[in-house]
Tab-separated table of C-alpha atoms and ligand atoms in Angstrom:
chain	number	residue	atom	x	y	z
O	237	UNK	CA	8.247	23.604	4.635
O	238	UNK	CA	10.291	20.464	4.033
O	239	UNK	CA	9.309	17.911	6.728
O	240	UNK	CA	13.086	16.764	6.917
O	241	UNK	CA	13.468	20.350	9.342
O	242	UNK	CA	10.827	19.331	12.090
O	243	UNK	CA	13.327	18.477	14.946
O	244	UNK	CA	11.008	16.165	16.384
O	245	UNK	CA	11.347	13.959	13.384
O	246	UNK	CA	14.582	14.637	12.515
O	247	UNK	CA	15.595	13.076	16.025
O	248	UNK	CA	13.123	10.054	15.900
O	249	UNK	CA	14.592	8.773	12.554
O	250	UNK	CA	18.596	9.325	14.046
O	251	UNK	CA	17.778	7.352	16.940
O	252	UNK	CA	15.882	4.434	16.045
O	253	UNK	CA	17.633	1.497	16.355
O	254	UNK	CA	16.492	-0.247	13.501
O	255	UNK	CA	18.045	1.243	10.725
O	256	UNK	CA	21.297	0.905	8.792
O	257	UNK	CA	23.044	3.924	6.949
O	258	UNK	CA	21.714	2.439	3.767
O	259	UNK	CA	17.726	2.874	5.001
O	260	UNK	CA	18.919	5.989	5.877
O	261	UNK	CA	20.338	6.813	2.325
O	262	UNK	CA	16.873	5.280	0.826
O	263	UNK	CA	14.800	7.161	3.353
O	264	UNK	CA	16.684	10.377	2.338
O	265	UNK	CA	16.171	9.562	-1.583
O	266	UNK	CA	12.364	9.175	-1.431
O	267	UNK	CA	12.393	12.461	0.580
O	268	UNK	CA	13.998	14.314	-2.092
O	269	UNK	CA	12.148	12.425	-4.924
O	270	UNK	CA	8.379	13.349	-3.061
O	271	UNK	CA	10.135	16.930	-2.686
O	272	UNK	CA	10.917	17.387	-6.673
O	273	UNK	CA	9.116	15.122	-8.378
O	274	UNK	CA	5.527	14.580	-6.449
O	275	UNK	CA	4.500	17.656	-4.569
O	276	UNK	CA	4.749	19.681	-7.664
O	277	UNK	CA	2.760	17.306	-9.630
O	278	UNK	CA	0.703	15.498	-7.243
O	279	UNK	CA	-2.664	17.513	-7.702
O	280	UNK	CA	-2.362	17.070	-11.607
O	281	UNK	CA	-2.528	13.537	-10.900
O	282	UNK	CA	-5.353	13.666	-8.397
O	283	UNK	CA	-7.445	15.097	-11.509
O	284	UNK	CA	-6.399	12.804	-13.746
O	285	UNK	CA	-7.244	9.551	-12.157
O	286	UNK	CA	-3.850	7.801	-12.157
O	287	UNK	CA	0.284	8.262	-11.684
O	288	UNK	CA	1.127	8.938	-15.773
O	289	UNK	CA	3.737	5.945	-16.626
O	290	UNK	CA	6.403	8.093	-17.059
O	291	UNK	CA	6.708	9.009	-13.386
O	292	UNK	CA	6.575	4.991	-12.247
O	293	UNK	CA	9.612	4.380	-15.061
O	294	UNK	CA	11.368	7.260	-13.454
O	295	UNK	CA	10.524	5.709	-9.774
O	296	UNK	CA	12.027	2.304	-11.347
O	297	UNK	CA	15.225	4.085	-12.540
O	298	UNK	CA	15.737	5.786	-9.081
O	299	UNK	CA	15.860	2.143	-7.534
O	300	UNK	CA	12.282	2.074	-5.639
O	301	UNK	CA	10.891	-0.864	-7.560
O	302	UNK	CA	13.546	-3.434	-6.714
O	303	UNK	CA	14.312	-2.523	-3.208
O	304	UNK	CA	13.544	-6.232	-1.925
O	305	UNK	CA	15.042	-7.988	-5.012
O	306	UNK	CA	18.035	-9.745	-5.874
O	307	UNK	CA	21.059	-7.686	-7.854
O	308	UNK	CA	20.636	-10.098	-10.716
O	309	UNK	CA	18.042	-8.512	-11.553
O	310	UNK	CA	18.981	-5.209	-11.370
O	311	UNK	CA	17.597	-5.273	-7.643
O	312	UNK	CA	19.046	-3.744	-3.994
O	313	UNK	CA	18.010	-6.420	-2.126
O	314	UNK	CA	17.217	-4.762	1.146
O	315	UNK	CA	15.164	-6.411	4.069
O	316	UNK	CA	11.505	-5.529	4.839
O	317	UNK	CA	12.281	-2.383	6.750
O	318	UNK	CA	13.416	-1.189	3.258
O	319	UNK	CA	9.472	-1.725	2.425
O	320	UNK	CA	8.822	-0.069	5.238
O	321	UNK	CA	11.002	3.394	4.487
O	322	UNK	CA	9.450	3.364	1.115
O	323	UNK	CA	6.113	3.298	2.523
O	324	UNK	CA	6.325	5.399	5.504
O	325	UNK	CA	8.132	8.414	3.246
O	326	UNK	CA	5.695	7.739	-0.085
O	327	UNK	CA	2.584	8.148	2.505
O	328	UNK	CA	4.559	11.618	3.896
O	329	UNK	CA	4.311	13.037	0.822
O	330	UNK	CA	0.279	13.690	1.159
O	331	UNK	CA	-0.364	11.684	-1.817
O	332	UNK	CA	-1.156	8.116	-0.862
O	333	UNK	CA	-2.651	8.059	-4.549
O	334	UNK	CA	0.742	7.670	-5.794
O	335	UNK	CA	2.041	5.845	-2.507
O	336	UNK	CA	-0.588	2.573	-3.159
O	337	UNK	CA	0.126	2.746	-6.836
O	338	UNK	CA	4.112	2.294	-6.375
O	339	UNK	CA	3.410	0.283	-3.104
O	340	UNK	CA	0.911	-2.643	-4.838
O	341	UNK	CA	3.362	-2.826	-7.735
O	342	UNK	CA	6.393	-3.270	-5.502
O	343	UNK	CA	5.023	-4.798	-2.010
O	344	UNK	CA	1.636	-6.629	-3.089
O	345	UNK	CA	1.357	-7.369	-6.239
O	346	UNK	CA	5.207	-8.152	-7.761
O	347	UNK	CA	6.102	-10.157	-4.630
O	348	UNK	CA	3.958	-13.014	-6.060
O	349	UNK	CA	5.836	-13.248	-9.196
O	350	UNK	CA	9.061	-12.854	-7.167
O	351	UNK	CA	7.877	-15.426	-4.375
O	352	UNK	CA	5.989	-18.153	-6.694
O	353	UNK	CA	7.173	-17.839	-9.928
O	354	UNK	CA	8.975	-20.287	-11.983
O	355	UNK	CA	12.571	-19.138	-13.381
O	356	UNK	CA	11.252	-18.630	-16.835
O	357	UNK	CA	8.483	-15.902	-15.258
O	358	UNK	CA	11.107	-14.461	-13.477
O	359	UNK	CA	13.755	-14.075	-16.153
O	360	UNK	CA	10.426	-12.471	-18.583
O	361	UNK	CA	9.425	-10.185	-15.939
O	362	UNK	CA	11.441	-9.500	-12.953
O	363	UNK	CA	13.939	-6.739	-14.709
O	364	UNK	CA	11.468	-4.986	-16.186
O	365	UNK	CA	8.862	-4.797	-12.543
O	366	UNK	CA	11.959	-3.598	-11.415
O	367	UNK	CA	12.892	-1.020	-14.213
O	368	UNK	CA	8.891	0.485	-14.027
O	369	UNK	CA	8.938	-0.943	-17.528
O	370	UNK	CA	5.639	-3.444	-16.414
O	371	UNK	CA	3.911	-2.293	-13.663
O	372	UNK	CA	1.788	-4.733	-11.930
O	373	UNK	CA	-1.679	-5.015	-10.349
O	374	UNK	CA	-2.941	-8.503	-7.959
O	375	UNK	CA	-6.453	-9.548	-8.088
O	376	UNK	CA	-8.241	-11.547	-5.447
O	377	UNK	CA	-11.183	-9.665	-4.252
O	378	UNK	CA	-14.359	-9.947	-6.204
O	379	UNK	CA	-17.531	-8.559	-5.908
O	380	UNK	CA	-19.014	-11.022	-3.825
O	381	UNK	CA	-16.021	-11.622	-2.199
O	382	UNK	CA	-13.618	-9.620	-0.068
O	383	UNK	CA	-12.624	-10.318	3.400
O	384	UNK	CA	-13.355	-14.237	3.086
O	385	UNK	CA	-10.717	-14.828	0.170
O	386	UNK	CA	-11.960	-18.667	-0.267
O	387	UNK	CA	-15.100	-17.274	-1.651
O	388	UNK	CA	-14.078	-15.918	-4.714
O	389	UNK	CA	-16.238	-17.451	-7.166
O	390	UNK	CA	-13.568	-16.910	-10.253
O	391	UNK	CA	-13.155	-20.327	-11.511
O	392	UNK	CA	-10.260	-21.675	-13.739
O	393	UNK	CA	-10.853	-24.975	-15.560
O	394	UNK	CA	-8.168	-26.997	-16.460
O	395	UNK	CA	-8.376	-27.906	-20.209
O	396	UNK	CA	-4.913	-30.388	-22.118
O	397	UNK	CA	-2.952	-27.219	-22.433
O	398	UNK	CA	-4.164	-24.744	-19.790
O	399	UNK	CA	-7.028	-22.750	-18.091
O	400	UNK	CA	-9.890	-20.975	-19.182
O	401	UNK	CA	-10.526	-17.731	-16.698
O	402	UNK	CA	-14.292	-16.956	-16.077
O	403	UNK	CA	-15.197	-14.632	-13.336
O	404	UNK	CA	-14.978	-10.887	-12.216
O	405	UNK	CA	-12.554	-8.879	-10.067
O	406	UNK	CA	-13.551	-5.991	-8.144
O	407	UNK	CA	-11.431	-2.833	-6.677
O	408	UNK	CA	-8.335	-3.444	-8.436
O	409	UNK	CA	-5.469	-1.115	-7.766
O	410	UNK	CA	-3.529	-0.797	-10.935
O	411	UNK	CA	-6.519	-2.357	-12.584
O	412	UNK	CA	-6.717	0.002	-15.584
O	413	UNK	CA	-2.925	0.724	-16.732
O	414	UNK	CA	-0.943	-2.300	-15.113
O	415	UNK	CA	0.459	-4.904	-17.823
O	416	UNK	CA	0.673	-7.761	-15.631
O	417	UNK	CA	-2.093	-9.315	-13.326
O	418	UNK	CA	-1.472	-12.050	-10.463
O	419	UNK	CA	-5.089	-13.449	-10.286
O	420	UNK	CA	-6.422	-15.921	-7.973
O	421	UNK	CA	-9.055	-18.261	-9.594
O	422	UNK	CA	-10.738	-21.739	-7.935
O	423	UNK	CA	-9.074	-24.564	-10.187
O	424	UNK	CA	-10.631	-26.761	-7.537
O	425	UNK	CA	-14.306	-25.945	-8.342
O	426	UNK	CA	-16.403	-23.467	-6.291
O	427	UNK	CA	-16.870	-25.618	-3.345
O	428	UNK	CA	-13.264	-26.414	-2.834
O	429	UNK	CA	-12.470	-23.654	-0.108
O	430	UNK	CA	-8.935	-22.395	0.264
O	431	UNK	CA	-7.274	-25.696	-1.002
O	432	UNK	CA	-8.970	-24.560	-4.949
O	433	UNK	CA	-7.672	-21.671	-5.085
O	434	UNK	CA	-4.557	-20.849	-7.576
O	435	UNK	CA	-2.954	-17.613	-8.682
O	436	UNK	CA	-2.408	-17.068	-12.397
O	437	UNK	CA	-0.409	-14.715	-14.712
O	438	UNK	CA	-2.277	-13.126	-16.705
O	439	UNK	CA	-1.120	-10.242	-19.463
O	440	UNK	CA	-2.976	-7.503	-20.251
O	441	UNK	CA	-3.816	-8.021	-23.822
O	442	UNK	CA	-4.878	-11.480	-22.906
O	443	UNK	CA	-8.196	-12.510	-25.053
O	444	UNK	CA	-11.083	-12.310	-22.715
O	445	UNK	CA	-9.728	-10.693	-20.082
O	446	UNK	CA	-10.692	-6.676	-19.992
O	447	UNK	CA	-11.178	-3.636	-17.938
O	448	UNK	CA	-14.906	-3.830	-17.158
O	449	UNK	CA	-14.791	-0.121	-15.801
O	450	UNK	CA	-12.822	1.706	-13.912
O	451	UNK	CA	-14.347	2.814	-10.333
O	452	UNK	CA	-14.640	6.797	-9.050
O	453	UNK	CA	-13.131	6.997	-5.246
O	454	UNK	CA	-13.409	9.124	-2.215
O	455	UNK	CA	-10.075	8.671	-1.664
O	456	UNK	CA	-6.750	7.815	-3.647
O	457	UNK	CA	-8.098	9.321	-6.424
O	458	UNK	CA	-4.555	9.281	-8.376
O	459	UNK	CA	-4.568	5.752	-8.112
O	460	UNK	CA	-6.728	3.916	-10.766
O	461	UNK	CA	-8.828	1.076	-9.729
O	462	UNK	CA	-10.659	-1.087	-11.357
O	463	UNK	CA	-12.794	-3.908	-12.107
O	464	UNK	CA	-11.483	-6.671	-14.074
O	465	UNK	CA	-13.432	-9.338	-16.401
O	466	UNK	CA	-12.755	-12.548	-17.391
O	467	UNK	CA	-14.896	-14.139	-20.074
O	468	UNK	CA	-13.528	-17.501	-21.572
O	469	UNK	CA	-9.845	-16.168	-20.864
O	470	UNK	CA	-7.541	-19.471	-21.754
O	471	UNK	CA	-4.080	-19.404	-20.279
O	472	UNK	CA	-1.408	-21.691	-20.976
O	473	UNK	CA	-0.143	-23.413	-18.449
O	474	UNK	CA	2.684	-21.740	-17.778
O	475	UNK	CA	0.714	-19.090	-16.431
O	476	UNK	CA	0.504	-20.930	-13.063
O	477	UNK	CA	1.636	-19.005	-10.818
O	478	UNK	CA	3.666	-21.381	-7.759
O	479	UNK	CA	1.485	-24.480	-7.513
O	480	UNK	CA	-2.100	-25.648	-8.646
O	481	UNK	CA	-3.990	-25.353	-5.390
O	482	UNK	CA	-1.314	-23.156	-3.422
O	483	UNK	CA	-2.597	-19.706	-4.073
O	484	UNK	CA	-4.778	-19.176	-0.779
O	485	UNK	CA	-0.895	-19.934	1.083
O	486	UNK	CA	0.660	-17.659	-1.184
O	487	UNK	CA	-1.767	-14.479	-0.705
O	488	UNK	CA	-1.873	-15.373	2.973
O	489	UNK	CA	1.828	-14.824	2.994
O	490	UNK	CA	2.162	-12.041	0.487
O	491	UNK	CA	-0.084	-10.362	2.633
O	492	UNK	CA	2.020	-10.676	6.029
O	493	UNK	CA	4.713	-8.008	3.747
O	494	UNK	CA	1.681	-5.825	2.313
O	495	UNK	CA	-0.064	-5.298	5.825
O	496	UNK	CA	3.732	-4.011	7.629
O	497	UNK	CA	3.679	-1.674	4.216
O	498	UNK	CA	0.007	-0.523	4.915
O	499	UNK	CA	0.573	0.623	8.169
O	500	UNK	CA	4.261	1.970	7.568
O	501	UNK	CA	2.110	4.134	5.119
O	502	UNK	CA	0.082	4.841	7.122
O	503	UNK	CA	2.088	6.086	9.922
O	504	UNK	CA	4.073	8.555	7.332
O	505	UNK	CA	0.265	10.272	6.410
O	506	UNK	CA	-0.324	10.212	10.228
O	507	UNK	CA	2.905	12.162	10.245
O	508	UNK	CA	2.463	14.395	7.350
O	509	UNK	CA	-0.749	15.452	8.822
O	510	UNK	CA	0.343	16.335	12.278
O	511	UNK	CA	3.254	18.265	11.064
O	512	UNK	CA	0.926	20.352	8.741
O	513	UNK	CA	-1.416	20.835	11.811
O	514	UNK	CA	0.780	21.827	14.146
O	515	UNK	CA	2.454	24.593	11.422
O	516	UNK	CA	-1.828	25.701	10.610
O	517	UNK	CA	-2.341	26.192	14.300
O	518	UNK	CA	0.509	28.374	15.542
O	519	UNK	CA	0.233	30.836	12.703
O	520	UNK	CA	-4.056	30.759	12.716
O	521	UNK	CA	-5.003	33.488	15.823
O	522	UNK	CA	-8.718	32.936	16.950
O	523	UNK	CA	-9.690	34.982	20.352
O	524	UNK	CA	-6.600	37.415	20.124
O	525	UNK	CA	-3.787	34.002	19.941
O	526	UNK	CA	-2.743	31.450	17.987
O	527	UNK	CA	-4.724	28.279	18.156
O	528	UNK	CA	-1.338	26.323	19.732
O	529	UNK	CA	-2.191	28.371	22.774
O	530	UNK	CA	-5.273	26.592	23.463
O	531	UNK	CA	-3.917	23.672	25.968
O	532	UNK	CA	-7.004	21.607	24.443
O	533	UNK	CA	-5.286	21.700	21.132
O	534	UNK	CA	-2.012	21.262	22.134
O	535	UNK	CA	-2.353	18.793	23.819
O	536	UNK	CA	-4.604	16.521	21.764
O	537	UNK	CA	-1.733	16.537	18.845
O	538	UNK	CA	0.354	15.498	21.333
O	539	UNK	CA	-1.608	13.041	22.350
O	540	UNK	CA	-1.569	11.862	18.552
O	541	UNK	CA	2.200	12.329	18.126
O	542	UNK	CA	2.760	9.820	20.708
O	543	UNK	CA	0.123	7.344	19.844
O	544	UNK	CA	1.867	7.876	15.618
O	545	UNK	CA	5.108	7.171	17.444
O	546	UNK	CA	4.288	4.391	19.583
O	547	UNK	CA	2.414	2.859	15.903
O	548	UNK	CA	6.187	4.043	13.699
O	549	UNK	CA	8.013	1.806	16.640
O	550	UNK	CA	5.365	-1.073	16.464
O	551	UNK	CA	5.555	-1.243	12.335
O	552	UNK	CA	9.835	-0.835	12.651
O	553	UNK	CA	9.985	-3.552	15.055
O	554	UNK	CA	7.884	-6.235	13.316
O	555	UNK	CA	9.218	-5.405	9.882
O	556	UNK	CA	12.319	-5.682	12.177
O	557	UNK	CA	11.651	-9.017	13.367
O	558	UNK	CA	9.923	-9.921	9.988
O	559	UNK	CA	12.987	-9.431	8.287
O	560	UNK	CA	15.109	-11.974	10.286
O	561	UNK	CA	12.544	-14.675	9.608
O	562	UNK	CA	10.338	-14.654	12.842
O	563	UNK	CA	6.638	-15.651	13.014
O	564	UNK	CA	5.054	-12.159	13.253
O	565	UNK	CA	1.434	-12.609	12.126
O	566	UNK	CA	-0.411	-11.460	15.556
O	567	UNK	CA	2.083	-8.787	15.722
O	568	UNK	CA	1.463	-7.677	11.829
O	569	UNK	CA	-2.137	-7.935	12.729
O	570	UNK	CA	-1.834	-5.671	15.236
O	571	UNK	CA	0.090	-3.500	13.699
O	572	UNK	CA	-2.455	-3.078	10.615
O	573	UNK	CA	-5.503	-2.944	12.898
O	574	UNK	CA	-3.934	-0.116	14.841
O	575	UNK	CA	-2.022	2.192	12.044
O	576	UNK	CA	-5.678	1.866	10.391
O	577	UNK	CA	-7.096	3.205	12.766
O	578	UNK	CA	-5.215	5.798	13.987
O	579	UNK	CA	-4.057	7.358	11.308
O	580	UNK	CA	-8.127	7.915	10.538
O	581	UNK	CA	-8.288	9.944	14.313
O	582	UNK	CA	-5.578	11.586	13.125
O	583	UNK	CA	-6.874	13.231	10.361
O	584	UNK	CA	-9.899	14.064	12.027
O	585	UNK	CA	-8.225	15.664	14.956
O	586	UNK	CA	-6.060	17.422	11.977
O	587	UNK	CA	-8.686	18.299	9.788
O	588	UNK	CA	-11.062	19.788	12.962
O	589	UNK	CA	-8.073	21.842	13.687
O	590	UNK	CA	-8.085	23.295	10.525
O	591	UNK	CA	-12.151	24.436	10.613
O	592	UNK	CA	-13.697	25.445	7.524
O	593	UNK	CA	-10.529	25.536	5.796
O	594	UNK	CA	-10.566	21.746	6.623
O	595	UNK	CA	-13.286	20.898	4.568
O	596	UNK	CA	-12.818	22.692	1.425
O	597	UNK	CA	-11.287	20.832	-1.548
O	598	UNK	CA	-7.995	21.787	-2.496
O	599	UNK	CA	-6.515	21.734	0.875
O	600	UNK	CA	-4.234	19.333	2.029
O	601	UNK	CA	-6.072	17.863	4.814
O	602	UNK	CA	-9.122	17.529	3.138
O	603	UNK	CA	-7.415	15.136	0.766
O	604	UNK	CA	-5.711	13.371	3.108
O	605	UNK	CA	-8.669	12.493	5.365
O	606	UNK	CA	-10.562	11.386	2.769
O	607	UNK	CA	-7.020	8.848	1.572
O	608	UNK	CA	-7.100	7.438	5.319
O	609	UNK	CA	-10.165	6.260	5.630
O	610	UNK	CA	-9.676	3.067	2.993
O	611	UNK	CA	-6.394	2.516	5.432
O	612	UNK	CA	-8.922	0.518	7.632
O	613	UNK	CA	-10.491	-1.287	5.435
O	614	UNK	CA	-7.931	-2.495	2.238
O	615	UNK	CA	-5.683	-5.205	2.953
O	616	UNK	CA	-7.661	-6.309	5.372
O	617	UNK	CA	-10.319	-4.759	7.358
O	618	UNK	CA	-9.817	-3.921	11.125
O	619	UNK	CA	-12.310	-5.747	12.682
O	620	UNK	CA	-10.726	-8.711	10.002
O	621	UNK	CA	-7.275	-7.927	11.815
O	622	UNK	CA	-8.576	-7.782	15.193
O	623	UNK	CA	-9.697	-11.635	14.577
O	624	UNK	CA	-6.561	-12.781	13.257
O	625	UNK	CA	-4.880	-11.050	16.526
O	626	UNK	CA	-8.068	-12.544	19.115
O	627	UNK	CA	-7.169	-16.035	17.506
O	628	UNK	CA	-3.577	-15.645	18.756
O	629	UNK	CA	-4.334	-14.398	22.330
Q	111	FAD	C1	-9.349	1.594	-2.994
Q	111	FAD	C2	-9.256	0.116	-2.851
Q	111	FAD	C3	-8.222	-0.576	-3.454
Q	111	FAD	C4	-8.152	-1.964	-3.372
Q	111	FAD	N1	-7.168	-2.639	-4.047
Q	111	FAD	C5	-7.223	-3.991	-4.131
Q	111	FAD	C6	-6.326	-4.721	-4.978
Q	111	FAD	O1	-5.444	-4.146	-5.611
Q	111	FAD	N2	-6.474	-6.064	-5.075
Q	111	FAD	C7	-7.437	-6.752	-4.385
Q	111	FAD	O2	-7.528	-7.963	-4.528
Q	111	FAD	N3	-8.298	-6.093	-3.557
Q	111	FAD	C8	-8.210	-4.739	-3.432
Q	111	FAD	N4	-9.082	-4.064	-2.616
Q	111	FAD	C9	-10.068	-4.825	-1.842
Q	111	FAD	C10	-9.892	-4.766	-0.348
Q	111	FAD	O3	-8.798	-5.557	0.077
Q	111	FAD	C11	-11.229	-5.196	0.253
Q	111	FAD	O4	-12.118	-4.098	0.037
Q	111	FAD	C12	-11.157	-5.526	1.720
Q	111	FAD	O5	-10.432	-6.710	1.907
Q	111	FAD	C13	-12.554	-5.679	2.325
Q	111	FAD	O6	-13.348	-6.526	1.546
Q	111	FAD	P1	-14.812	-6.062	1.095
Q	111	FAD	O7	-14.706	-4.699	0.528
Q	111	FAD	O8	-15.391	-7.102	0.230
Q	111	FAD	O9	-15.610	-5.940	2.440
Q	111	FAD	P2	-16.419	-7.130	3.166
Q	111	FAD	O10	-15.595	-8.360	3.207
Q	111	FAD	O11	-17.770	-7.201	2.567
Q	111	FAD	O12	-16.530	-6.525	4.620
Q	111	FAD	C14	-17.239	-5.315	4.865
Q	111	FAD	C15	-16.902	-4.816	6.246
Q	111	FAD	O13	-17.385	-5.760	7.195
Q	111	FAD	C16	-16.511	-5.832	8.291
Q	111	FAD	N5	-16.072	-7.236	8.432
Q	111	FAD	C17	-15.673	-8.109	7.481
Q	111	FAD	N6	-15.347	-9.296	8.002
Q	111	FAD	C18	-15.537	-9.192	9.336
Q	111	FAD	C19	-15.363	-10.064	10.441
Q	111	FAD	N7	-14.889	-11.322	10.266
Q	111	FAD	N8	-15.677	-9.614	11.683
Q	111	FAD	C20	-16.142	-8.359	11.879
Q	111	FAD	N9	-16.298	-7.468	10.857
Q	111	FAD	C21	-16.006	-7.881	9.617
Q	111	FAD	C22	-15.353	-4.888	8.019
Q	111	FAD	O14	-15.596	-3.644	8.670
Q	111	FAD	C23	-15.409	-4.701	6.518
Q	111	FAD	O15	-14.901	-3.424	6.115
Q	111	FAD	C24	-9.133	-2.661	-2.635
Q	111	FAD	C25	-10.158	-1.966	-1.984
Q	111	FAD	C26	-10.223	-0.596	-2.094
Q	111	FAD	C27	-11.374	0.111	-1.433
């Protein structure tokens, strides 16, 4: 069934106040593209490991790499709640495999060459991020290092006419395929804290720097991750990416945009499932009725439908609020924390509905409870979030 003909949604998206007709056009674009050119495909990609680079130049022709980016460079500069359409209607489609590889190329990894880079990085690479032409991957978390970004242990050390990379890189989205890599190394020796740490751009191809292996996933298993090495990698220094020193600022801020994207994904999966549940259940009969005629059901996915809409208003609003320049870090926070969370009762609330059926691969829900669960842990963890939110109480 196309999700576009469930009234309840339908009505939701015509109402909110947040949106202008052109979200609406780009909210109505992805739906047709996840329609055509995902659903058909999706599960060949699942098998495969990754989104095949045709599909993210096609993606970059259709306009969904540049949403947040200037004209100049062949961009429709929209606000963040353009983020958030893409997001919310890439995680709809049931395969959040493709969603996180499109979303970390647009939303997590591209906004630091957009945000920091110098005018020569940006005239090299912006048009063709934008095109699909050279997808990109970001690199902070290590193996040792994850939640507490000023631990990385990566080092760069400065050298006459550049840096020399040595470290490793761990769960890399993009890691395997992507051609560019923003990579945050200590140029301020290990001890330095958050003040040594720098973000560099590095190419694929780059001498020293390799795919150590890529990593098998519960979850997202179209999206290729990896682990990265660096082993004597010199960089020239043009490479820097923003300042010497400023790269814990810049992923702290970069992160602000990826976290409203997280949740507005996850909030279109939370959707996706319920609307799949609620179709399973009034056609499955168990003691001589459909399943919807159990008030226990029935009630607990509506129970989830308002706790995914009350999460859909929260992530609109502070992408809302984001996008006309307020300070929305609790708010983002909270946002993350909850959309994490709930879209993981969700699916088990979805996927119980569905009994045996549930748990067998090759069905829909299966796949999509086991693409949640990372949703509270990647980009930063809940319990992570839940700080950041405590601190502003
Ligand atoms: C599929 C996938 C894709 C990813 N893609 C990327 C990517 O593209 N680029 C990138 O740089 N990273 C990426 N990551 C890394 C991701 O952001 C980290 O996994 C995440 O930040 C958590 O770090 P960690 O795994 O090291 O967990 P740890 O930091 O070791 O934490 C483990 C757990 O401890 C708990 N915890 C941590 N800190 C606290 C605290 N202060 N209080 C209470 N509890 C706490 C949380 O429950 C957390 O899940 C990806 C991860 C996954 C799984």
């Amino acid at each position: 069934m196309d999700s576009r003909s469930n009234p309840l949604h339908e009505a939701a998206d015509a109402l909110s106040p947040f949106f202008t007709p052109e979200h609406e056009m780009l909210r109505d674009q992805v739906r047709r593209f996840v329609e055509t050119e995902v659903k058909p495909h999706g599960e060949a990609w699942e098998a495969q490991g990754y989104v095949p680079r045709d599909v993210l130049r096609r993606m970059g022709s259709l306009g969904f790499f540049g949403i947040r980016y200037p004209e100049s460079y062949g961009g429709s500069q929209m606000d963040t709640l353009g983020s958030a359409v893409l997001a919310e209607e890439l995680g709809r489609s049931t395969f959040s495999g493709l969603a996180i590889t499109a979303l970390v190329h647009t939303d997590m990894a591209s906004v630091h060459v957009f945000n920091a880079g110098s005018e020569a990085q940006k005239a090299k690479w912006m048009r063709k991020i934008i095109a699909g032409e050279a997808i990109c991957a970001v690199a902070v978390t290590e193996p040792d290092a994850g939640s507490d970004v000023k631990s990385i242990r990566t080092t760069a050390q400065e050298r006459d006419d550049g840096f020399v990379l040595n470290g490793a890189k761990m769960f890399i989205t993009n890691g395997v395929y992507a051609d560019l890599y923003c990579v945050a190394a200590k140029t301020g020796g290990l001890a330095g804290g958050s003040k040594a740490v720098t973000m560099f751009l590095v190419e694929k191809g780059t001498p020293g720097f390799r795919v150590g292996r890529a990593l098998d996933k519960h979850g997202w298993r179209s999206s290729d991750t990896a682990e990265l090495l660096f082993e004597n990698c010199f960089v020239p220094r043009e490479a820097v990416l923003g300042e010497v020193g400023r790269g814990f600022y810049a992923i702290m801020r970069n992160f602000q945009n990826e976290r409203i994207v997280i949740a507005a994904m996850a909030m279109g999966e939370a959707r996706a499932a319920l609307e799949l549940t609620v179709d399973y259940v009034k056609t499955r009969k168990a003691f001589g009725a459909p399943l919807w005629d159990k008030q226990a059901i029935r009630q607990r996915l509506a129970q989830r439908a308002a706790e995914v809409e009350a999460g859909r208003q929260l992530v609109y609003s502070v992408a809302w609020r984001d996008a006309r320049g307020h300070d929305v870090t609790r708010e983002v926070s909270m946002a993350k924390a909850y959309c994490g969370d709930l879209v993981n009762k969700v699916m088990y609330d979805c996927l119980q509905f569905h009994g045996g059926m549930g748990f067998m691969r090759g069905s829909v829900i299966e796949r999509m409870a086991r693409d949640a669960r990372v949703q509270a842990i990647g980009g930063g963890a809940t319990e992570v979030m839940l700080e950041e939110v405590a601190k502003r109480l």
